[in-house]
Amino acid sequence: MGQNDPRRLIPRTDRLLAHPVLLGARERLGEDMIRSIIQESQERARSGKLAPGDVEAEVLAGVASRTATSLRPVLNATGVIVHTNLGRSPLSDSARAALLTAAGYVDVEMDLASGTRSRRGAGARQALLRACPAAEDALAVNNGAAALLLATTVLAGTGEVVVSRGELVEIGAGFRLPELIESTGARLREVGTTNRTHLGDYESVMGERTGCLLKVHPGNFRISGFTSGVGVGQLRSLAKEHQVPLVVDLGSGLLAPDPVLPDEPDVAGALAAGADVVIASGDKLLGGPQAGLLLGRADVIARLARHPLARALRMDKLALAALEATLGGEAPPVAAALHADPVRLRERAGALARAVGGAVVVEHDGRVGGGGAPGVELPGWAVRLPEGAAPLLRAGNPAVLPRVHGRACLLDLRCIPEDDDERLADAVRAALGRLGEPPGTGGS
Ligand SMILES: *Cc1c(COP(=O)(O)O)cnc(C)c1O
């Protein structure tokens, strides 16, 4: 390199690393990531593609783009599979790849063969119909609440939505289905009591003003004891007799029965029993992106799709792409967590306990969470740490969310991909190092 070679002007790595912005970004991104961003720009300057004087600016921009979201990845060690506060379902690799594809210009509403406009989200619709052949047609909107809003708006109008008092649920963060339905201008006609509703209760209110029959699967609680409800099949006859549509809101998103969740209703079953339209979320047990799925009779779905509200509730192209990929690709992480082998979970927990210096492994049940399979306990194991490790784990890098219970910090590996076990062990060692307590002292 000669005295006048402009490459001499390329800023050195140590000088760049000392830049206050990069120092600030180090904790979030890690030094390796920052070094690789620096090397990329230096390389471009060496090969003449970038002026040496522009290296620093490009490095700063590169670091900024990698911190463009304030969302931080979290290792979910709670054992709760569909964790609403953690964004519910982690996406499959196929769905993640589809998101990237959809990030650019894509033919989401364009028929490239003819150059004319096409139906939005046709691929996701086809994938839904393949996954659920019992449905004549399907429509995906922004989320489950939007699907319910659309169905009751279109099918009940200003008429009555007839629903059992045992099914009037609050879905979280203070949002209540009855209030959501009434916000559309429809009137709720509650029948039965909290614990028991009979066919006669429904029969007694059917009439001129009835807009639709609604059956909701209460996914986030369970009433046991002296209870009774009316099945979809019986409601079918009543709906037919009075010529009103029957809407079934399942929430959970199970398309077909799953042996691990014998009491959880599924879309295919509800359609077979006679629902005109079934509602489910995309990001619960289906394991996909946020979405509200409406599956059922072709004429009903067509009415829903035509309504102006459908435009306001439509899914974005990223979620459409991820939904299609979830349905057509490999089993998503939610399915892996649901069907995790307890023997393997115990082995992994044992390995983690040893790797962090001898913690105790305890039995720990996983949960479906997020409005699915209330009361179902999925047998598994957890590594028990002192309670004080929890805040340090949450603040660590990567952030780890444990379960705090019985004055202990519990790490359940069910929802952690095995590939991340080593990162988890590193994070736990770092947290314990800061805590200054031996791992085996937590809980009772
Ligand atoms: C979760 C749930 C909803 C709401 O669905 P989102 O996708 O969260 O909007 C509605 N109904 C039932 C029964 C649910 O479980």
Tab-separated table of C-alpha atoms and ligand atoms in Angstrom:
chain	number	residue	atom	x	y	z
A	1	MET	CA	0.000	0.000	0.000
A	2	GLY	CA	1.649	3.255	-1.140
A	3	GLN	CA	1.836	6.452	0.827
A	4	ASN	CA	-0.972	7.976	-1.233
A	5	ASP	CA	-3.177	4.926	-1.407
A	6	PRO	CA	-6.662	6.096	-0.354
A	7	ARG	CA	-7.124	2.753	1.405
A	8	ARG	CA	-4.842	4.102	4.121
A	9	LEU	CA	-7.755	6.346	5.030
A	10	ILE	CA	-10.101	3.492	5.878
A	11	PRO	CA	-10.905	3.873	9.589
A	12	ARG	CA	-9.447	1.164	11.781
A	13	THR	CA	-11.619	-1.321	13.634
A	14	ASP	CA	-10.573	-0.242	17.131
A	15	ARG	CA	-11.273	3.404	16.356
A	16	LEU	CA	-14.750	2.549	15.059
A	17	LEU	CA	-15.502	0.255	18.002
A	18	ALA	CA	-14.799	3.174	20.340
A	19	HIS	CA	-17.483	5.330	18.685
A	20	PRO	CA	-20.082	6.173	21.353
A	21	VAL	CA	-22.999	4.933	19.220
A	22	LEU	CA	-21.315	1.590	18.665
A	23	LEU	CA	-20.374	1.338	22.327
A	24	GLY	CA	-24.028	1.916	23.131
A	25	ALA	CA	-25.176	-0.727	20.662
A	26	ARG	CA	-22.742	-3.350	21.905
A	27	GLU	CA	-24.959	-4.692	24.650
A	28	ARG	CA	-27.956	-5.136	22.359
A	29	LEU	CA	-26.185	-6.563	19.332
A	30	GLY	CA	-23.060	-8.141	20.774
A	31	GLU	CA	-19.518	-7.271	19.731
A	32	ASP	CA	-19.332	-9.987	17.055
A	33	MET	CA	-22.272	-8.526	15.178
A	34	ILE	CA	-20.800	-5.018	15.315
A	35	ARG	CA	-17.385	-6.248	14.175
A	36	SER	CA	-18.945	-8.022	11.219
A	37	ILE	CA	-20.815	-4.846	10.208
A	38	ILE	CA	-17.504	-2.922	10.414
A	39	GLN	CA	-15.623	-5.543	8.400
A	40	GLU	CA	-18.243	-5.504	5.677
A	41	SER	CA	-17.857	-1.750	5.156
A	42	GLN	CA	-14.053	-1.877	5.376
A	43	GLU	CA	-14.099	-4.628	2.765
A	44	ARG	CA	-16.246	-2.525	0.469
A	45	ALA	CA	-13.845	0.396	0.897
A	46	ARG	CA	-10.804	-1.801	0.166
A	47	SER	CA	-12.367	-3.016	-3.048
A	48	GLY	CA	-13.145	0.546	-4.085
A	49	LYS	CA	-16.931	0.253	-3.780
A	50	LEU	CA	-17.102	2.729	-0.914
A	51	ALA	CA	-15.119	5.930	-0.271
A	52	PRO	CA	-12.983	5.522	2.873
A	53	GLY	CA	-14.515	8.689	4.230
A	54	ASP	CA	-17.971	7.068	4.089
A	55	VAL	CA	-17.109	3.947	6.061
A	56	GLU	CA	-18.028	5.349	9.441
A	57	ALA	CA	-21.422	6.602	8.247
A	58	GLU	CA	-22.226	3.260	6.627
A	59	VAL	CA	-21.267	1.356	9.758
A	60	LEU	CA	-23.470	3.605	11.894
A	61	ALA	CA	-26.366	3.131	9.470
A	62	GLY	CA	-25.799	-0.633	9.459
A	63	VAL	CA	-25.910	-0.770	13.246
A	64	ALA	CA	-29.002	1.440	13.342
A	65	SER	CA	-30.856	-0.765	10.879
A	66	ARG	CA	-30.187	-3.781	13.022
A	67	THR	CA	-31.703	-2.048	16.004
A	68	ALA	CA	-34.632	-0.623	14.103
A	69	THR	CA	-37.140	-2.428	16.292
A	70	SER	CA	-37.268	-1.989	20.017
A	71	LEU	CA	-38.701	-5.507	20.287
A	72	ARG	CA	-36.225	-7.904	21.869
A	73	PRO	CA	-36.166	-11.634	21.224
A	74	VAL	CA	-37.045	-13.661	24.310
A	75	LEU	CA	-36.338	-17.266	25.224
A	76	ASN	CA	-39.696	-18.447	26.572
A	77	ALA	CA	-38.855	-20.643	29.577
A	78	THR	CA	-42.341	-20.407	31.114
A	79	GLY	CA	-43.707	-23.632	29.652
A	80	VAL	CA	-46.714	-21.618	28.380
A	81	ILE	CA	-46.887	-22.314	24.662
A	82	VAL	CA	-49.201	-19.595	23.348
A	83	HIS	CA	-47.962	-16.706	25.485
A	84	THR	CA	-49.881	-13.582	24.497
A	85	ASN	CA	-47.404	-11.221	26.174
A	86	LEU	CA	-44.624	-12.793	24.113
A	87	GLY	CA	-46.438	-12.437	20.803
A	88	ARG	CA	-48.200	-15.817	20.948
A	89	SER	CA	-46.841	-18.128	18.242
A	90	PRO	CA	-43.218	-18.131	17.133
A	91	LEU	CA	-43.256	-18.706	13.376
A	92	SER	CA	-41.918	-21.726	11.510
A	93	ASP	CA	-38.828	-21.332	9.334
A	94	SER	CA	-41.044	-21.462	6.233
A	95	ALA	CA	-43.241	-18.682	7.584
A	96	ARG	CA	-40.207	-16.562	8.444
A	97	ALA	CA	-38.860	-16.996	4.925
A	98	ALA	CA	-42.280	-16.080	3.497
A	99	LEU	CA	-42.267	-12.854	5.527
A	100	LEU	CA	-39.021	-11.814	3.877
A	101	THR	CA	-40.381	-12.566	0.415
A	102	ALA	CA	-43.524	-10.582	1.106
A	103	ALA	CA	-41.527	-7.614	2.385
A	104	GLY	CA	-40.908	-6.407	-1.161
A	105	TYR	CA	-43.301	-5.854	-4.054
A	106	VAL	CA	-45.334	-9.048	-4.443
A	107	ASP	CA	-48.322	-10.162	-6.498
A	108	VAL	CA	-50.667	-10.135	-3.499
A	109	GLU	CA	-53.517	-8.686	-5.596
A	110	MET	CA	-52.191	-9.147	-9.099
A	111	ASP	CA	-52.493	-11.889	-11.689
A	112	LEU	CA	-49.106	-11.711	-13.364
A	113	ALA	CA	-50.234	-13.851	-16.326
A	114	SER	CA	-52.921	-11.403	-17.412
A	115	GLY	CA	-51.588	-8.277	-15.732
A	116	THR	CA	-54.925	-7.650	-14.078
A	117	ARG	CA	-56.020	-7.335	-10.499
A	118	SER	CA	-56.752	-10.574	-8.652
A	119	ARG	CA	-58.396	-11.628	-5.377
A	120	ARG	CA	-56.208	-10.631	-2.439
A	121	GLY	CA	-54.610	-13.489	-0.512
A	122	ALA	CA	-55.665	-16.256	-2.891
A	123	GLY	CA	-52.700	-18.410	-1.816
A	124	ALA	CA	-53.586	-18.238	1.861
A	125	ARG	CA	-57.216	-19.071	1.025
A	126	GLN	CA	-56.183	-22.131	-0.993
A	127	ALA	CA	-53.904	-23.274	1.821
A	128	LEU	CA	-56.761	-22.927	4.333
A	129	LEU	CA	-59.105	-24.955	2.151
A	130	ARG	CA	-56.482	-27.667	1.665
A	131	ALA	CA	-55.883	-27.791	5.424
A	132	CYS	CA	-59.609	-27.855	6.162
A	133	PRO	CA	-61.476	-29.630	3.337
A	134	ALA	CA	-64.718	-29.538	5.326
A	135	ALA	CA	-64.965	-25.793	4.581
A	136	GLU	CA	-66.508	-24.670	1.282
A	137	ASP	CA	-64.719	-21.337	1.459
A	138	ALA	CA	-62.439	-19.345	3.723
A	139	LEU	CA	-61.609	-15.735	4.538
A	140	ALA	CA	-58.747	-14.485	6.685
A	141	VAL	CA	-58.912	-11.123	8.460
A	142	ASN	CA	-56.703	-9.256	10.904
A	143	ASN	CA	-57.401	-11.305	14.045
A	144	GLY	CA	-60.004	-13.434	15.792
A	145	ALA	CA	-61.786	-10.446	17.302
A	146	ALA	CA	-62.050	-8.876	13.834
A	147	ALA	CA	-63.504	-12.106	12.457
A	148	LEU	CA	-66.165	-12.132	15.165
A	149	LEU	CA	-66.906	-8.457	14.561
A	150	LEU	CA	-67.328	-9.063	10.841
A	151	ALA	CA	-69.485	-12.146	11.267
A	152	THR	CA	-71.870	-10.575	13.776
A	153	THR	CA	-72.067	-7.272	11.870
A	154	VAL	CA	-72.914	-8.939	8.587
A	155	LEU	CA	-75.046	-11.826	9.802
A	156	ALA	CA	-76.977	-10.220	12.671
A	157	GLY	CA	-77.175	-6.612	11.484
A	158	THR	CA	-79.224	-4.793	14.099
A	159	GLY	CA	-80.896	-8.037	15.098
A	160	GLU	CA	-80.119	-10.217	18.083
A	161	VAL	CA	-77.085	-12.401	18.574
A	162	VAL	CA	-78.283	-15.309	20.679
A	163	VAL	CA	-75.580	-16.678	22.980
A	164	SER	CA	-75.325	-18.664	26.205
A	165	ARG	CA	-74.444	-16.784	29.411
A	166	GLY	CA	-71.775	-19.427	30.052
A	167	GLU	CA	-69.918	-18.309	26.933
A	168	LEU	CA	-69.652	-14.552	27.467
A	169	VAL	CA	-65.898	-14.378	27.928
A	170	GLU	CA	-63.310	-11.705	28.484
A	171	ILE	CA	-60.458	-12.529	26.122
A	172	GLY	CA	-57.730	-10.619	27.905
A	173	ALA	CA	-56.575	-7.075	28.693
A	174	GLY	CA	-60.167	-6.157	29.558
A	175	PHE	CA	-61.661	-6.958	26.145
A	176	ARG	CA	-64.991	-8.687	26.489
A	177	LEU	CA	-66.714	-10.508	23.667
A	178	PRO	CA	-70.205	-9.237	24.620
A	179	GLU	CA	-69.014	-5.623	24.467
A	180	LEU	CA	-67.271	-6.277	21.174
A	181	ILE	CA	-70.461	-7.721	19.678
A	182	GLU	CA	-72.663	-4.901	20.975
A	183	SER	CA	-70.267	-2.331	19.541
A	184	THR	CA	-71.406	-3.460	16.086
A	185	GLY	CA	-74.990	-2.354	16.719
A	186	ALA	CA	-76.244	-5.898	17.171
A	187	ARG	CA	-78.022	-6.743	20.404
A	188	LEU	CA	-76.947	-9.608	22.594
A	189	ARG	CA	-79.667	-11.992	23.616
A	190	GLU	CA	-78.228	-13.943	26.522
A	191	VAL	CA	-79.761	-17.296	27.321
A	192	GLY	CA	-79.338	-19.820	30.140
A	193	THR	CA	-77.117	-19.336	33.178
A	194	THR	CA	-73.384	-19.265	33.804
A	195	ASN	CA	-73.198	-23.005	34.425
A	196	ARG	CA	-76.193	-24.461	32.578
A	197	THR	CA	-77.890	-23.700	29.299
A	198	HIS	CA	-80.498	-25.937	27.637
A	199	LEU	CA	-81.890	-26.110	24.130
A	200	GLY	CA	-85.190	-24.788	25.489
A	201	ASP	CA	-83.439	-21.591	26.601
A	202	TYR	CA	-82.438	-20.930	23.021
A	203	GLU	CA	-85.842	-21.970	21.644
A	204	SER	CA	-87.697	-19.539	23.883
A	205	VAL	CA	-85.969	-16.450	22.428
A	206	MET	CA	-85.966	-17.334	18.739
A	207	GLY	CA	-88.093	-15.062	16.630
A	208	GLU	CA	-88.372	-12.134	14.237
A	209	ARG	CA	-85.501	-10.249	15.815
A	210	THR	CA	-83.021	-13.129	15.835
A	211	GLY	CA	-80.006	-12.273	13.669
A	212	CYS	CA	-77.786	-15.260	14.294
A	213	LEU	CA	-76.951	-17.979	16.766
A	214	LEU	CA	-73.485	-17.774	18.298
A	215	LYS	CA	-71.595	-20.484	20.114
A	216	VAL	CA	-68.319	-19.473	21.754
A	217	HIS	CA	-65.739	-21.931	22.993
A	218	PRO	CA	-64.507	-20.401	26.257
A	219	GLY	CA	-60.849	-21.092	25.799
A	220	ASN	CA	-59.338	-19.382	28.817
A	221	PHE	CA	-61.316	-20.885	31.693
A	222	ARG	CA	-63.193	-24.030	32.529
A	223	ILE	CA	-66.407	-24.452	34.470
A	224	SER	CA	-66.735	-27.845	36.088
A	225	GLY	CA	-69.309	-29.488	38.282
A	226	PHE	CA	-73.041	-29.033	37.645
A	227	THR	CA	-72.838	-27.846	34.068
A	228	SER	CA	-74.512	-28.362	30.744
A	229	GLY	CA	-74.385	-26.718	27.378
A	230	VAL	CA	-75.954	-27.200	23.983
A	231	GLY	CA	-73.798	-28.703	21.250
A	232	VAL	CA	-73.309	-27.381	17.745
A	233	GLY	CA	-75.376	-30.246	16.330
A	234	GLN	CA	-78.484	-29.318	18.358
A	235	LEU	CA	-78.079	-25.625	17.584
A	236	ARG	CA	-77.850	-26.586	13.915
A	237	SER	CA	-81.438	-27.882	13.916
A	238	LEU	CA	-82.678	-24.769	15.678
A	239	ALA	CA	-80.839	-22.452	13.276
A	240	LYS	CA	-82.257	-24.332	10.320
A	241	GLU	CA	-85.770	-24.242	11.674
A	242	HIS	CA	-85.619	-20.457	12.097
A	243	GLN	CA	-83.445	-19.880	9.018
A	244	VAL	CA	-80.686	-17.988	10.823
A	245	PRO	CA	-76.944	-18.576	10.511
A	246	LEU	CA	-75.001	-20.467	13.186
A	247	VAL	CA	-71.625	-18.940	14.029
A	248	VAL	CA	-69.127	-20.901	16.120
A	249	ASP	CA	-66.163	-19.048	17.645
A	250	LEU	CA	-63.517	-21.605	18.617
A	251	GLY	CA	-60.649	-19.218	19.256
A	252	SER	CA	-57.982	-21.891	19.600
A	253	GLY	CA	-57.305	-22.440	15.920
A	254	LEU	CA	-57.144	-26.221	16.001
A	255	LEU	CA	-58.139	-27.226	12.453
A	256	ALA	CA	-58.437	-30.949	13.148
A	257	PRO	CA	-58.580	-32.993	16.376
A	258	ASP	CA	-55.323	-33.354	18.323
A	259	PRO	CA	-54.941	-36.401	20.609
A	260	VAL	CA	-52.981	-34.333	23.157
A	261	LEU	CA	-56.039	-32.089	23.602
A	262	PRO	CA	-59.000	-34.484	23.564
A	263	ASP	CA	-61.484	-31.875	24.885
A	264	GLU	CA	-60.502	-29.066	22.547
A	265	PRO	CA	-63.001	-28.577	19.710
A	266	ASP	CA	-61.662	-28.200	16.175
A	267	VAL	CA	-62.801	-26.431	13.027
A	268	ALA	CA	-63.483	-29.590	11.019
A	269	GLY	CA	-65.621	-31.001	13.829
A	270	ALA	CA	-67.638	-27.805	14.225
A	271	LEU	CA	-68.300	-27.655	10.476
A	272	ALA	CA	-69.279	-31.320	10.385
A	273	ALA	CA	-71.688	-30.691	13.265
A	274	GLY	CA	-73.381	-27.988	11.216
A	275	ALA	CA	-71.795	-24.581	11.845
A	276	ASP	CA	-72.331	-22.163	8.954
A	277	VAL	CA	-69.145	-20.338	9.771
A	278	VAL	CA	-66.359	-21.138	12.240
A	279	ILE	CA	-63.972	-18.527	13.658
A	280	ALA	CA	-60.438	-19.248	14.840
A	281	SER	CA	-57.241	-17.312	15.510
A	282	GLY	CA	-54.143	-17.798	13.367
A	283	ASP	CA	-51.622	-17.328	16.164
A	284	LYS	CA	-52.907	-19.727	18.794
A	285	LEU	CA	-52.701	-23.501	18.277
A	286	LEU	CA	-52.368	-23.097	14.519
A	287	GLY	CA	-48.948	-21.620	15.247
A	288	GLY	CA	-49.025	-18.928	12.578
A	289	PRO	CA	-49.177	-15.142	12.360
A	290	GLN	CA	-51.901	-12.994	13.893
A	291	ALA	CA	-55.023	-13.659	11.872
A	292	GLY	CA	-58.731	-14.302	12.209
A	293	LEU	CA	-59.912	-17.258	10.156
A	294	LEU	CA	-63.474	-17.604	8.938
A	295	LEU	CA	-64.272	-20.985	7.434
A	296	GLY	CA	-67.585	-22.331	6.276
A	297	ARG	CA	-70.383	-22.101	3.754
A	298	ALA	CA	-69.512	-20.436	0.464
A	299	ASP	CA	-72.529	-18.091	0.394
A	300	VAL	CA	-71.889	-16.927	3.963
A	301	ILE	CA	-68.175	-16.324	3.366
A	302	ALA	CA	-69.010	-14.415	0.175
A	303	ARG	CA	-71.359	-12.127	2.127
A	304	LEU	CA	-68.632	-11.471	4.699
A	305	ALA	CA	-65.992	-10.761	2.055
A	306	ARG	CA	-68.274	-8.274	0.244
A	307	HIS	CA	-69.042	-6.148	3.302
A	308	PRO	CA	-67.192	-2.785	3.572
A	309	LEU	CA	-65.950	-3.727	7.028
A	310	ALA	CA	-63.927	-6.570	5.452
A	311	ARG	CA	-61.703	-3.914	3.878
A	312	ALA	CA	-61.009	-2.314	7.235
A	313	LEU	CA	-60.194	-5.666	8.797
A	314	ARG	CA	-58.124	-7.102	5.972
A	315	MET	CA	-54.835	-8.867	6.624
A	316	ASP	CA	-51.572	-7.372	5.543
A	317	LYS	CA	-49.398	-9.080	2.944
A	318	LEU	CA	-46.764	-10.145	5.490
A	319	ALA	CA	-49.275	-12.030	7.599
A	320	LEU	CA	-50.948	-13.525	4.525
A	321	ALA	CA	-47.618	-14.879	3.351
A	322	ALA	CA	-46.765	-16.269	6.787
A	323	LEU	CA	-50.210	-17.851	7.149
A	324	GLU	CA	-49.938	-19.648	3.822
A	325	ALA	CA	-46.438	-20.873	4.670
A	326	THR	CA	-47.531	-22.046	8.133
A	327	LEU	CA	-50.337	-24.105	6.644
A	328	GLY	CA	-48.277	-25.595	3.841
A	329	GLY	CA	-44.882	-25.981	5.490
A	330	GLU	CA	-43.295	-27.993	8.292
A	331	ALA	CA	-44.933	-28.267	11.721
A	332	PRO	CA	-44.600	-24.900	13.498
A	333	PRO	CA	-42.842	-24.474	16.867
A	334	VAL	CA	-46.212	-24.460	18.660
A	335	ALA	CA	-46.847	-28.033	17.475
A	336	ALA	CA	-43.353	-29.098	18.560
A	337	ALA	CA	-43.901	-27.591	22.017
A	338	LEU	CA	-47.344	-29.178	22.338
A	339	HIS	CA	-46.036	-32.631	21.444
A	340	ALA	CA	-42.666	-32.385	23.213
A	341	ASP	CA	-41.530	-35.738	24.584
A	342	PRO	CA	-41.334	-35.554	28.423
A	343	VAL	CA	-38.352	-37.935	28.440
A	344	ARG	CA	-36.405	-35.653	26.149
A	345	LEU	CA	-37.492	-32.599	28.153
A	346	ARG	CA	-36.093	-34.259	31.268
A	347	GLU	CA	-32.766	-34.985	29.546
A	348	ARG	CA	-32.451	-31.402	28.374
A	349	ALA	CA	-33.365	-30.019	31.804
A	350	GLY	CA	-30.753	-32.324	33.386
A	351	ALA	CA	-28.105	-31.131	30.939
A	352	LEU	CA	-28.951	-27.487	31.665
A	353	ALA	CA	-28.890	-28.099	35.435
A	354	ARG	CA	-25.387	-29.597	35.156
A	355	ALA	CA	-24.165	-26.921	32.757
A	356	VAL	CA	-25.006	-24.150	35.209
A	357	GLY	CA	-23.268	-25.749	38.156
A	358	GLY	CA	-25.686	-28.234	39.662
A	359	ALA	CA	-29.265	-26.948	39.833
A	360	VAL	CA	-32.225	-29.150	40.766
A	361	VAL	CA	-34.647	-30.540	38.169
A	362	VAL	CA	-38.300	-30.610	39.246
A	363	GLU	CA	-41.531	-31.803	37.662
A	364	HIS	CA	-43.282	-28.952	35.898
A	365	ASP	CA	-46.430	-28.959	33.776
A	366	GLY	CA	-46.548	-26.945	30.590
A	367	ARG	CA	-49.686	-25.093	29.521
A	368	VAL	CA	-51.293	-24.340	26.198
A	369	GLY	CA	-52.127	-20.757	27.253
A	370	GLY	CA	-53.511	-17.975	25.094
A	371	GLY	CA	-57.103	-19.098	25.165
A	372	GLY	CA	-56.723	-22.775	24.475
A	373	ALA	CA	-57.277	-25.999	26.369
A	374	PRO	CA	-57.891	-24.528	29.838
A	375	GLY	CA	-56.857	-26.823	32.648
A	376	VAL	CA	-54.809	-29.118	30.424
A	377	GLU	CA	-51.469	-29.946	32.043
A	378	LEU	CA	-48.681	-31.047	29.732
A	379	PRO	CA	-46.286	-33.144	31.819
A	380	GLY	CA	-42.683	-31.954	31.759
A	381	TRP	CA	-39.741	-30.701	33.791
A	382	ALA	CA	-38.078	-27.499	34.892
A	383	VAL	CA	-34.709	-26.409	36.250
A	384	ARG	CA	-35.135	-24.692	39.615
A	385	LEU	CA	-33.038	-21.633	40.456
A	386	PRO	CA	-33.100	-19.040	43.244
A	387	GLU	CA	-35.990	-16.593	42.788
A	388	GLY	CA	-33.527	-13.687	42.531
A	389	ALA	CA	-32.264	-15.052	39.200
A	390	ALA	CA	-35.549	-14.152	37.477
A	391	PRO	CA	-35.060	-10.383	37.016
A	392	LEU	CA	-31.453	-10.943	35.968
A	393	LEU	CA	-32.555	-13.481	33.353
A	394	ARG	CA	-35.224	-11.133	31.997
A	395	ALA	CA	-32.674	-8.327	31.695
A	396	GLY	CA	-30.022	-10.566	30.137
A	397	ASN	CA	-28.924	-10.990	26.564
A	398	PRO	CA	-30.652	-13.002	25.242
A	399	ALA	CA	-33.584	-12.140	27.501
A	400	VAL	CA	-35.012	-15.225	29.222
A	401	LEU	CA	-38.524	-15.286	30.665
A	402	PRO	CA	-38.721	-17.896	33.463
A	403	ARG	CA	-41.731	-18.815	35.570
A	404	VAL	CA	-41.620	-17.500	39.109
A	405	HIS	CA	-43.536	-19.820	41.388
A	406	GLY	CA	-43.224	-21.062	44.971
A	407	ARG	CA	-40.392	-18.583	45.661
A	408	ALA	CA	-38.311	-20.161	42.933
A	409	CYS	CA	-37.306	-19.299	39.401
A	410	LEU	CA	-38.290	-22.177	37.104
A	411	LEU	CA	-36.923	-22.784	33.622
A	412	ASP	CA	-39.121	-25.034	31.473
A	413	LEU	CA	-37.528	-26.007	28.154
A	414	ARG	CA	-40.764	-26.999	26.373
A	415	CYS	CA	-41.004	-23.782	24.330
A	416	ILE	CA	-37.283	-23.396	23.720
A	417	PRO	CA	-35.933	-24.873	20.478
A	418	GLU	CA	-33.174	-27.373	21.249
A	419	ASP	CA	-30.792	-25.321	19.131
A	420	ASP	CA	-31.057	-22.588	21.752
A	421	ASP	CA	-30.146	-24.769	24.750
A	422	GLU	CA	-26.551	-23.579	24.741
A	423	ARG	CA	-27.495	-19.895	24.528
A	424	LEU	CA	-29.900	-20.477	27.397
A	425	ALA	CA	-27.159	-22.102	29.487
A	426	ASP	CA	-24.857	-19.128	28.806
A	427	ALA	CA	-27.595	-16.687	29.823
A	428	VAL	CA	-28.290	-18.636	33.023
A	429	ARG	CA	-24.601	-18.782	33.951
A	430	ALA	CA	-24.319	-15.030	33.397
A	431	ALA	CA	-27.389	-14.350	35.566
A	432	LEU	CA	-26.164	-16.653	38.348
A	433	GLY	CA	-22.751	-15.011	38.175
A	434	ARG	CA	-24.323	-11.628	38.823
A	435	LEU	CA	-26.611	-13.029	41.513
A	436	GLY	CA	-23.727	-14.518	43.427
A	437	GLU	CA	-25.810	-17.408	44.823
A	438	PRO	CA	-25.264	-21.090	44.026
A	439	PRO	CA	-27.897	-22.494	41.649
A	440	GLY	CA	-29.280	-25.100	44.015
A	441	THR	CA	-30.649	-22.768	46.702
A	442	GLY	CA	-34.040	-21.808	45.221
A	443	GLY	CA	-37.546	-22.724	46.249
A	444	SER	CA	-38.889	-25.236	48.676
B	1	LIG	C1	-58.665	-15.637	21.430
B	1	LIG	C2	-60.111	-15.614	21.190
B	1	LIG	C3	-60.702	-14.568	20.470
B	1	LIG	C4	-59.910	-13.401	19.966
B	1	LIG	O1	-59.027	-13.750	18.969
B	1	LIG	P1	-57.774	-12.806	18.646
B	1	LIG	O2	-57.087	-13.491	17.533
B	1	LIG	O3	-56.976	-12.717	19.902
B	1	LIG	O4	-58.321	-11.469	18.270
B	1	LIG	C5	-62.057	-14.624	20.245
B	1	LIG	N1	-62.800	-15.651	20.709
B	1	LIG	C6	-62.271	-16.671	21.405
B	1	LIG	C7	-63.144	-17.776	21.865
B	1	LIG	C8	-60.908	-16.683	21.672
B	1	LIG	O5	-60.381	-17.708	22.357
